[in-house]
C-alpha cells in the first residue's frame, strides 16, 4: 500500500512551457485534491474531485486544469507556466474524515 | 468566508510543553485537524477532533476545542527536538473541503 504518490518530485520550467503533474493513490478513495503551498500562506486548494470523471474548482484554479479519468489518478496541468506558479504542489486523497498527502512536487518557473 | 488563523512562529525549550493555537471562523465545521510537516515532506495527520468534543488526548498530544470562541489548541508535552516542524490547523467544511491555516513553525531549542 503506497498511499499517495506524486511525480515528478522536482521540475524547472521556462515561462510558457506546459507540464502535467501526476498524483496516484491506491486506497480507493473517491475524493482527491490538488493544493499549492507558498511560504506563510498555508495550503490553498487549486482543484478537487469527488469521484472518477468529476472535477471542481477550488480557491485558486486559474492557470491550472485537472482530469480524473481513472479513480486512482488525478492529474494537474499547467498549459502555459508563469513565474507566479512557482510553488510546492501537494496532492491528497481522503476518507470520510481523514486526508492523506503525497510528498509534494517542487516546481520552479523561470 | 472560511478563514483559519495561527501564529507563524513558536520557540520552546526541549522538555517544556508547547501550545499551538488556532482560530477558525466557520461554525459549521464538523472536524478540526492538526497536521505536522517536516522539512521537504508532505503533511502528516497528527490528530483530529469532532466538533462536539471539548478535548482529545493521544499520548503526548492534547487537543482542546472551545467551540463558542472557535478556538483550537494543540499541546505537546515534553517537547523534543524531533517535534520541530510546521504545524497546520485545518477545518473540514460541510464534510467536503478542508481549509488550512498558514502553519506555525515550532522550533525546539536544546
PDB file of C-alpha atoms in Angstrom:
ATOM      1  CA  UNK A   1       0.000   0.000   0.000  1.00  0.00           C
ATOM      2  CA  UNK A   2       1.956   3.016  -1.280  1.00  0.00           C
ATOM      3  CA  UNK A   3      -0.598   5.622  -0.165  1.00  0.00           C
ATOM      4  CA  UNK A   4      -0.432   8.815  -2.226  1.00  0.00           C
ATOM      5  CA  UNK A   5       2.422   9.230  -4.674  1.00  0.00           C
ATOM      6  CA  UNK A   6       3.357  12.181  -6.851  1.00  0.00           C
ATOM      7  CA  UNK A   7       5.568  12.504  -9.905  1.00  0.00           C
ATOM      8  CA  UNK A   8       7.831  14.258 -10.560  1.00  0.00           C
ATOM      9  CA  UNK A   9       9.415  15.366  -7.267  1.00  0.00           C
ATOM     10  CA  UNK A  10      11.145  18.373  -8.799  1.00  0.00           C
ATOM     11  CA  UNK A  11      10.785  20.295 -12.031  1.00  0.00           C
ATOM     12  CA  UNK A  12      12.097  23.512 -13.532  1.00  0.00           C
ATOM     13  CA  UNK A  13      10.107  25.093 -16.356  1.00  0.00           C
ATOM     14  CA  UNK A  14      10.589  28.135 -18.508  1.00  0.00           C
ATOM     15  CA  UNK A  15       7.778  30.665 -18.731  1.00  0.00           C
ATOM     16  CA  UNK A  16       5.215  29.496 -21.288  1.00  0.00           C
ATOM     17  CA  UNK A  17       6.078  25.807 -21.117  1.00  0.00           C
ATOM     18  CA  UNK A  18       3.486  23.223 -20.184  1.00  0.00           C
ATOM     19  CA  UNK A  19       3.604  20.213 -17.913  1.00  0.00           C
ATOM     20  CA  UNK A  20       1.444  17.681 -16.115  1.00  0.00           C
ATOM     21  CA  UNK A  21       1.809  16.595 -12.514  1.00  0.00           C
ATOM     22  CA  UNK A  22       0.591  13.112 -11.710  1.00  0.00           C
ATOM     23  CA  UNK A  23      -0.977  12.006  -8.463  1.00  0.00           C
ATOM     24  CA  UNK A  24      -1.838   8.391  -7.752  1.00  0.00           C
ATOM     25  CA  UNK A  25      -3.487   6.742  -4.758  1.00  0.00           C
ATOM     26  CA  UNK A  26      -4.073   3.070  -4.072  1.00  0.00           C
ATOM     27  CA  UNK A  27      -6.576   3.444  -1.246  1.00  0.00           C
ATOM     28  CA  UNK A  28      -9.693   3.513  -3.430  1.00  0.00           C
ATOM     29  CA  UNK A  29     -10.586   6.996  -2.208  1.00  0.00           C
ATOM     30  CA  UNK A  30     -13.269   8.941  -4.002  1.00  0.00           C
ATOM     31  CA  UNK A  31     -12.060  12.420  -3.098  1.00  0.00           C
ATOM     32  CA  UNK A  32      -8.785  13.795  -4.386  1.00  0.00           C
ATOM     33  CA  UNK A  33      -7.276  17.270  -4.118  1.00  0.00           C
ATOM     34  CA  UNK A  34      -4.520  19.452  -5.516  1.00  0.00           C
ATOM     35  CA  UNK A  35      -3.046  22.170  -3.291  1.00  0.00           C
ATOM     36  CA  UNK A  36      -0.227  24.625  -3.623  1.00  0.00           C
ATOM     37  CA  UNK A  37       1.897  25.668  -0.684  1.00  0.00           C
ATOM     38  CA  UNK A  38       3.583  29.043  -0.542  1.00  0.00           C
ATOM     39  CA  UNK A  39       5.549  30.491   2.397  1.00  0.00           C
ATOM     40  CA  UNK A  40       3.340  31.955   5.113  1.00  0.00           C
ATOM     41  CA  UNK A  41       0.137  31.083   3.244  1.00  0.00           C
ATOM     42  CA  UNK A  42      -0.516  27.503   4.217  1.00  0.00           C
ATOM     43  CA  UNK A  43      -2.151  25.286   1.634  1.00  0.00           C
ATOM     44  CA  UNK A  44      -4.524  26.675  -0.941  1.00  0.00           C
ATOM     45  CA  UNK A  45      -6.893  24.436  -2.827  1.00  0.00           C
ATOM     46  CA  UNK A  46      -6.478  24.521  -6.617  1.00  0.00           C
ATOM     47  CA  UNK A  47      -8.941  21.888  -7.819  1.00  0.00           C
ATOM     48  CA  UNK A  48     -10.570  18.836  -6.386  1.00  0.00           C
ATOM     49  CA  UNK A  49     -12.509  15.783  -7.469  1.00  0.00           C
ATOM     50  CA  UNK A  50     -15.302  13.920  -5.712  1.00  0.00           C
ATOM     51  CA  UNK A  51     -15.057  10.868  -7.942  1.00  0.00           C
ATOM     52  CA  UNK A  52     -13.934   9.456 -11.249  1.00  0.00           C
ATOM     53  CA  UNK A  53     -14.850  11.731 -14.115  1.00  0.00           C
ATOM     54  CA  UNK A  54     -15.633  14.743 -11.898  1.00  0.00           C
ATOM     55  CA  UNK A  55     -13.618  17.854 -11.116  1.00  0.00           C
ATOM     56  CA  UNK A  56     -14.344  21.159  -9.422  1.00  0.00           C
ATOM     57  CA  UNK A  57     -12.576  24.456  -8.849  1.00  0.00           C
ATOM     58  CA  UNK A  58     -11.022  25.330  -5.547  1.00  0.00           C
ATOM     59  CA  UNK A  59      -9.765  28.620  -4.196  1.00  0.00           C
ATOM     60  CA  UNK A  60      -7.023  29.313  -6.796  1.00  0.00           C
ATOM     61  CA  UNK A  61      -7.889  27.472 -10.028  1.00  0.00           C
ATOM     62  CA  UNK A  62      -6.707  29.998 -12.617  1.00  0.00           C
ATOM     63  CA  UNK A  63      -3.888  28.778 -14.839  1.00  0.00           C
ATOM     64  CA  UNK A  64      -4.460  25.111 -13.970  1.00  0.00           C
ATOM     65  CA  UNK A  65      -6.543  22.287 -15.390  1.00  0.00           C
ATOM     66  CA  UNK A  66      -7.219  18.849 -13.968  1.00  0.00           C
ATOM     67  CA  UNK A  67      -8.526  15.492 -15.077  1.00  0.00           C
ATOM     68  CA  UNK A  68      -9.733  12.398 -13.230  1.00  0.00           C
ATOM     69  CA  UNK A  69     -10.156   9.772 -15.910  1.00  0.00           C
ATOM     70  CA  UNK A  70      -9.363   6.943 -13.528  1.00  0.00           C
ATOM     71  CA  UNK A  71     -10.329   6.792  -9.877  1.00  0.00           C
ATOM     72  CA  UNK A  72      -6.765   6.269  -8.706  1.00  0.00           C
ATOM     73  CA  UNK A  73      -5.212   9.142 -10.690  1.00  0.00           C
ATOM     74  CA  UNK A  74      -5.642  12.903 -10.508  1.00  0.00           C
ATOM     75  CA  UNK A  75      -3.663  14.969 -12.995  1.00  0.00           C
ATOM     76  CA  UNK A  76      -2.811  18.653 -12.663  1.00  0.00           C
ATOM     77  CA  UNK A  77      -1.875  20.500 -15.842  1.00  0.00           C
ATOM     78  CA  UNK A  78      -0.199  23.828 -16.427  1.00  0.00           C
ATOM     79  CA  UNK A  79      -0.793  24.891 -20.030  1.00  0.00           C
ATOM     80  CA  UNK A  80       1.451  27.955 -20.033  1.00  0.00           C
ATOM     81  CA  UNK A  81       3.582  28.200 -16.910  1.00  0.00           C
ATOM     82  CA  UNK A  82       4.151  31.560 -15.244  1.00  0.00           C
ATOM     83  CA  UNK A  83       6.663  32.537 -12.525  1.00  0.00           C
ATOM     84  CA  UNK A  84       3.711  33.032 -10.128  1.00  0.00           C
ATOM     85  CA  UNK A  85       3.166  29.273 -10.332  1.00  0.00           C
ATOM     86  CA  UNK A  86       6.497  28.587  -8.655  1.00  0.00           C
ATOM     87  CA  UNK A  87       5.396  26.648  -5.598  1.00  0.00           C
ATOM     88  CA  UNK A  88       5.268  23.282  -3.910  1.00  0.00           C
ATOM     89  CA  UNK A  89       2.289  21.246  -5.081  1.00  0.00           C
ATOM     90  CA  UNK A  90       0.631  18.656  -2.878  1.00  0.00           C
ATOM     91  CA  UNK A  91      -1.894  16.072  -3.839  1.00  0.00           C
ATOM     92  CA  UNK A  92      -4.181  14.466  -1.282  1.00  0.00           C
ATOM     93  CA  UNK A  93      -6.933  11.907  -1.099  1.00  0.00           C
ATOM     94  CA  UNK A  94      -9.379  11.347   1.689  1.00  0.00           C
ATOM     95  CA  UNK A  95     -11.640   9.025   3.534  1.00  0.00           C
ATOM     96  CA  UNK A  96     -14.713  10.480   5.218  1.00  0.00           C
ATOM     97  CA  UNK A  97     -12.682  12.097   7.991  1.00  0.00           C
ATOM     98  CA  UNK A  98      -9.005  11.931   7.119  1.00  0.00           C
ATOM     99  CA  UNK A  99      -6.892  13.384   4.346  1.00  0.00           C
ATOM    100  CA  UNK A 100      -3.671  11.722   3.194  1.00  0.00           C
ATOM    101  CA  UNK A 101      -0.980  13.738   1.461  1.00  0.00           C
ATOM    102  CA  UNK A 102       1.615  12.947  -1.133  1.00  0.00           C
ATOM    103  CA  UNK A 103       5.258  14.002  -0.670  1.00  0.00           C
ATOM    104  CA  UNK A 104       4.928  17.072  -2.904  1.00  0.00           C
ATOM    105  CA  UNK A 105       6.320  18.371  -6.186  1.00  0.00           C
ATOM    106  CA  UNK A 106       8.606  21.391  -6.110  1.00  0.00           C
ATOM    107  CA  UNK A 107       8.071  23.418  -9.269  1.00  0.00           C
ATOM    108  CA  UNK A 108      10.160  26.393 -10.298  1.00  0.00           C
ATOM    109  CA  UNK A 109       9.160  28.560 -13.254  1.00  0.00           C
ATOM    110  CA  UNK A 110      11.897  30.840 -14.563  1.00  0.00           C
TER     111      UNK A 110
ATOM    112  CA  UNK B   1     -15.897  33.021   4.020  1.00  0.00           C
ATOM    113  CA  UNK B   2     -13.903  30.443   5.863  1.00  0.00           C
ATOM    114  CA  UNK B   3     -10.650  31.510   7.478  1.00  0.00           C
ATOM    115  CA  UNK B   4      -8.200  29.747   9.755  1.00  0.00           C
ATOM    116  CA  UNK B   5      -5.561  31.722  11.624  1.00  0.00           C
ATOM    117  CA  UNK B   6      -2.440  30.718  13.513  1.00  0.00           C
ATOM    118  CA  UNK B   7       0.619  32.471  14.794  1.00  0.00           C
ATOM    119  CA  UNK B   8       3.528  31.806  12.472  1.00  0.00           C
ATOM    120  CA  UNK B   9       6.324  31.005  14.925  1.00  0.00           C
ATOM    121  CA  UNK B  10       6.807  29.375  18.331  1.00  0.00           C
ATOM    122  CA  UNK B  11      10.027  28.553  20.175  1.00  0.00           C
ATOM    123  CA  UNK B  12      10.251  26.316  23.213  1.00  0.00           C
ATOM    124  CA  UNK B  13      12.993  24.615  25.185  1.00  0.00           C
ATOM    125  CA  UNK B  14      13.422  20.870  24.985  1.00  0.00           C
ATOM    126  CA  UNK B  15      11.384  19.176  27.714  1.00  0.00           C
ATOM    127  CA  UNK B  16       8.899  22.050  28.049  1.00  0.00           C
ATOM    128  CA  UNK B  17       5.313  21.928  26.814  1.00  0.00           C
ATOM    129  CA  UNK B  18       4.363  23.576  23.528  1.00  0.00           C
ATOM    130  CA  UNK B  19       0.960  25.086  22.929  1.00  0.00           C
ATOM    131  CA  UNK B  20      -0.009  25.944  19.368  1.00  0.00           C
ATOM    132  CA  UNK B  21      -3.187  27.944  18.931  1.00  0.00           C
ATOM    133  CA  UNK B  22      -5.639  28.260  16.065  1.00  0.00           C
ATOM    134  CA  UNK B  23      -8.835  30.184  15.449  1.00  0.00           C
ATOM    135  CA  UNK B  24     -11.398  29.461  12.777  1.00  0.00           C
ATOM    136  CA  UNK B  25     -14.478  31.223  11.554  1.00  0.00           C
ATOM    137  CA  UNK B  26     -16.866  28.640  10.154  1.00  0.00           C
ATOM    138  CA  UNK B  27     -19.205  27.424  12.885  1.00  0.00           C
ATOM    139  CA  UNK B  28     -20.417  24.591  10.658  1.00  0.00           C
ATOM    140  CA  UNK B  29     -17.039  22.863  10.800  1.00  0.00           C
ATOM    141  CA  UNK B  30     -17.530  19.211  11.619  1.00  0.00           C
ATOM    142  CA  UNK B  31     -13.935  18.137  12.203  1.00  0.00           C
ATOM    143  CA  UNK B  32     -10.830  20.079  13.163  1.00  0.00           C
ATOM    144  CA  UNK B  33      -7.378  18.755  12.443  1.00  0.00           C
ATOM    145  CA  UNK B  34      -3.738  19.126  13.311  1.00  0.00           C
ATOM    146  CA  UNK B  35      -1.131  18.214  10.715  1.00  0.00           C
ATOM    147  CA  UNK B  36       2.654  18.135  11.026  1.00  0.00           C
ATOM    148  CA  UNK B  37       5.012  18.943   8.178  1.00  0.00           C
ATOM    149  CA  UNK B  38       8.700  18.163   8.438  1.00  0.00           C
ATOM    150  CA  UNK B  39      11.185  19.791   6.028  1.00  0.00           C
ATOM    151  CA  UNK B  40      10.826  18.556   2.458  1.00  0.00           C
ATOM    152  CA  UNK B  41       7.888  16.303   3.283  1.00  0.00           C
ATOM    153  CA  UNK B  42       4.135  16.274   2.888  1.00  0.00           C
ATOM    154  CA  UNK B  43       1.633  16.844   5.643  1.00  0.00           C
ATOM    155  CA  UNK B  44       1.161  14.098   8.190  1.00  0.00           C
ATOM    156  CA  UNK B  45      -2.092  13.867  10.115  1.00  0.00           C
ATOM    157  CA  UNK B  46      -1.388  14.093  13.853  1.00  0.00           C
ATOM    158  CA  UNK B  47      -4.844  14.085  15.308  1.00  0.00           C
ATOM    159  CA  UNK B  48      -8.344  15.393  14.798  1.00  0.00           C
ATOM    160  CA  UNK B  49     -11.328  16.207  16.935  1.00  0.00           C
ATOM    161  CA  UNK B  50     -15.013  16.079  16.217  1.00  0.00           C
ATOM    162  CA  UNK B  51     -16.772  19.386  16.754  1.00  0.00           C
ATOM    163  CA  UNK B  52     -18.955  18.077  19.574  1.00  0.00           C
ATOM    164  CA  UNK B  53     -15.916  17.193  21.700  1.00  0.00           C
ATOM    165  CA  UNK B  54     -14.020  19.509  24.063  1.00  0.00           C
ATOM    166  CA  UNK B  55     -10.813  17.583  24.431  1.00  0.00           C
ATOM    167  CA  UNK B  56      -8.892  14.716  22.942  1.00  0.00           C
ATOM    168  CA  UNK B  57      -5.685  13.221  24.301  1.00  0.00           C
ATOM    169  CA  UNK B  58      -3.288  10.976  22.423  1.00  0.00           C
ATOM    170  CA  UNK B  59      -0.026  10.196  24.226  1.00  0.00           C
ATOM    171  CA  UNK B  60       1.919  13.490  24.355  1.00  0.00           C
ATOM    172  CA  UNK B  61      -0.701  15.373  22.353  1.00  0.00           C
ATOM    173  CA  UNK B  62      -3.729  17.122  23.843  1.00  0.00           C
ATOM    174  CA  UNK B  63      -6.257  18.927  21.669  1.00  0.00           C
ATOM    175  CA  UNK B  64      -8.624  21.425  23.246  1.00  0.00           C
ATOM    176  CA  UNK B  65     -11.628  22.826  21.412  1.00  0.00           C
ATOM    177  CA  UNK B  66     -13.596  25.863  22.513  1.00  0.00           C
ATOM    178  CA  UNK B  67     -16.450  25.877  20.056  1.00  0.00           C
ATOM    179  CA  UNK B  68     -18.001  29.043  21.471  1.00  0.00           C
ATOM    180  CA  UNK B  69     -14.816  31.029  20.783  1.00  0.00           C
ATOM    181  CA  UNK B  70     -13.909  28.961  17.694  1.00  0.00           C
ATOM    182  CA  UNK B  71     -10.517  28.275  19.223  1.00  0.00           C
ATOM    183  CA  UNK B  72      -8.467  25.116  18.849  1.00  0.00           C
ATOM    184  CA  UNK B  73      -5.172  24.341  20.540  1.00  0.00           C
ATOM    185  CA  UNK B  74      -2.562  21.603  20.355  1.00  0.00           C
ATOM    186  CA  UNK B  75      -0.431  20.923  23.409  1.00  0.00           C
ATOM    187  CA  UNK B  76       2.701  18.833  23.029  1.00  0.00           C
ATOM    188  CA  UNK B  77       4.031  17.603  26.361  1.00  0.00           C
ATOM    189  CA  UNK B  78       7.769  17.078  26.930  1.00  0.00           C
ATOM    190  CA  UNK B  79       8.651  18.651  23.578  1.00  0.00           C
ATOM    191  CA  UNK B  80      11.588  17.013  21.814  1.00  0.00           C
ATOM    192  CA  UNK B  81      13.884  18.196  19.016  1.00  0.00           C
ATOM    193  CA  UNK B  82      12.074  15.770  16.699  1.00  0.00           C
ATOM    194  CA  UNK B  83       8.937  17.819  17.217  1.00  0.00           C
ATOM    195  CA  UNK B  84      10.493  20.733  15.316  1.00  0.00           C
ATOM    196  CA  UNK B  85       8.260  21.172  12.270  1.00  0.00           C
ATOM    197  CA  UNK B  86       5.438  23.264  10.877  1.00  0.00           C
ATOM    198  CA  UNK B  87       2.043  22.511  12.407  1.00  0.00           C
ATOM    199  CA  UNK B  88      -1.106  23.200  10.427  1.00  0.00           C
ATOM    200  CA  UNK B  89      -4.577  23.597  11.810  1.00  0.00           C
ATOM    201  CA  UNK B  90      -7.402  22.724   9.407  1.00  0.00           C
ATOM    202  CA  UNK B  91     -11.162  22.600   9.430  1.00  0.00           C
ATOM    203  CA  UNK B  92     -13.432  20.391   7.378  1.00  0.00           C
ATOM    204  CA  UNK B  93     -16.216  22.345   5.764  1.00  0.00           C
ATOM    205  CA  UNK B  94     -19.513  20.595   5.117  1.00  0.00           C
ATOM    206  CA  UNK B  95     -17.664  17.285   5.068  1.00  0.00           C
ATOM    207  CA  UNK B  96     -16.115  18.106   1.718  1.00  0.00           C
ATOM    208  CA  UNK B  97     -13.235  20.535   1.561  1.00  0.00           C
ATOM    209  CA  UNK B  98     -10.535  21.393   4.039  1.00  0.00           C
ATOM    210  CA  UNK B  99      -9.384  24.895   4.911  1.00  0.00           C
ATOM    211  CA  UNK B 100      -5.859  25.178   6.275  1.00  0.00           C
ATOM    212  CA  UNK B 101      -4.226  27.781   8.431  1.00  0.00           C
ATOM    213  CA  UNK B 102      -0.872  29.292   7.433  1.00  0.00           C
ATOM    214  CA  UNK B 103       1.063  26.954   9.718  1.00  0.00           C
ATOM    215  CA  UNK B 104       3.045  27.512  12.921  1.00  0.00           C
ATOM    216  CA  UNK B 105       6.764  26.828  12.746  1.00  0.00           C
ATOM    217  CA  UNK B 106       7.794  25.192  16.025  1.00  0.00           C
ATOM    218  CA  UNK B 107      11.459  25.446  16.942  1.00  0.00           C
ATOM    219  CA  UNK B 108      12.698  23.333  19.827  1.00  0.00           C
ATOM    220  CA  UNK B 109      15.811  24.715  21.492  1.00  0.00           C
ATOM    221  CA  UNK B 110      18.236  22.407  23.335  1.00  0.00           C
TER     222      UNK B 110
END
